Amino acid sequence: MGVRDLAWRDFPGWVALYYSRYEEVRTNPDLGLYLRPLRPSVAEESALFGAVMKGIAEGDIVAVVAEEEGALAGVCTVQRKGHHLEDCHVGILAVAVRAGSRGRGLGDALLTGALERCRGVFEIVELTVVALNEGAIRLYRKHGFEISGRHPRGFKRGDRYLDDLLMWRAIEPAAAP
Ligand SMILES: CC(C)(COP(=O)(O)OP(=O)(O)OC[C@H]1O[C@@H](n2cnc3c(N)ncnc32)[C@H](O)[C@@H]1OP(=O)(O)O)[C@@H](O)C(=O)NCCC(=O)NCCS
């Protein structure tokens, strides 16, 4: 299964994927994804998407997408943690596959593609995952991530608190030319 770099033409699919979180969380309160309090407008999404494309151009973001039947079905991003001398070697990973496309290997392919592109860009990749998100944790372990910590009640949905797990892995340096 192939993945490719995020491109400007992905904006409509990017917005649809983000908006679908608001639909899904109504029937799946365990959805381990963040939601802004109000669904962002298309104008706000446009600013966010532009910032991501700028980050890619500046070498601070790695972003790959997977398509299914011509539509954007999943996204994985790795964003530089900071620009200090002390934290610019760390990337923060996030991945999401649309509800109807899960369990068919897209998440697996997205992680493979994103982590390959992290070589020579980041030395460490970190992520947080809600502790009950066993499928995602299994996928991350399969890609070399280990649990390095726990943030008690780090995730709150409504009145319900869940623990977040912190996971990390090292990235091998890019091969010499
Ligand atoms: C987590 C997510 C990205 C996985 O993507 P996916 O396309 O469904 O995953 P894949 O089909 O590539 O599965 C890959 C592996 O993940 C594991 N896995 C994924 N979902 C699983 C589930 N619900 N239950 C058990 N294992 C699961 C399996 O170990 C599978 O390994 P296998 O190939 O040996 O069977 C996707 O389910 C998703 O977007 N979920 C909602 C958002 C989310 O939770 N994102 C992560 C936030 S930290």
PDB file of C-alpha atoms in Angstrom, residues 15-31 33-36 39-40 98-100 102 157:
ATOM      1  CA  VAL A  15     -10.707  19.365   6.062  1.00  0.00           C
ATOM      2  CA  ALA A  16     -13.156  16.485   5.543  1.00  0.00           C
ATOM      3  CA  LEU A  17     -10.942  14.170   7.628  1.00  0.00           C
ATOM      4  CA  TYR A  18     -10.769  16.684  10.469  1.00  0.00           C
ATOM      5  CA  TYR A  19     -14.492  17.433  10.371  1.00  0.00           C
ATOM      6  CA  SER A  20     -15.265  13.693  10.481  1.00  0.00           C
ATOM      7  CA  ARG A  21     -13.856  13.616  14.033  1.00  0.00           C
ATOM      8  CA  TYR A  22     -16.841  15.659  15.211  1.00  0.00           C
ATOM      9  CA  GLU A  23     -19.254  13.156  13.668  1.00  0.00           C
ATOM     10  CA  GLU A  24     -17.381  10.130  15.004  1.00  0.00           C
ATOM     11  CA  VAL A  25     -17.036  11.292  18.583  1.00  0.00           C
ATOM     12  CA  ARG A  26     -20.842  11.379  18.912  1.00  0.00           C
ATOM     13  CA  THR A  27     -21.005   7.587  18.564  1.00  0.00           C
ATOM     14  CA  ASN A  28     -17.468   6.751  19.706  1.00  0.00           C
ATOM     15  CA  PRO A  29     -16.666   8.648  22.921  1.00  0.00           C
ATOM     16  CA  ASP A  30     -13.413   6.648  23.216  1.00  0.00           C
ATOM     17  CA  LEU A  31     -12.013   8.245  20.043  1.00  0.00           C
ATOM     18  CA  LEU A  33      -8.138  12.237  18.924  1.00  0.00           C
ATOM     19  CA  TYR A  34      -8.141  15.885  19.954  1.00  0.00           C
ATOM     20  CA  LEU A  35     -11.000  18.176  19.019  1.00  0.00           C
ATOM     21  CA  ARG A  36     -11.081  21.954  19.139  1.00  0.00           C
ATOM     22  CA  ARG A  39     -15.401  22.961  14.693  1.00  0.00           C
ATOM     23  CA  PRO A  40     -12.932  25.230  12.876  1.00  0.00           C
ATOM     24  CA  ARG A  98     -10.902   7.796   8.561  1.00  0.00           C
ATOM     25  CA  ALA A  99     -13.356   5.486  10.309  1.00  0.00           C
ATOM     26  CA  GLY A 100     -14.432   3.564   7.202  1.00  0.00           C
ATOM     27  CA  ARG A 102      -9.410   1.357   9.323  1.00  0.00           C
ATOM     28  CA  ARG A 157     -13.626  14.064  27.392  1.00  0.00           C
TER      29      ARG A 157
END
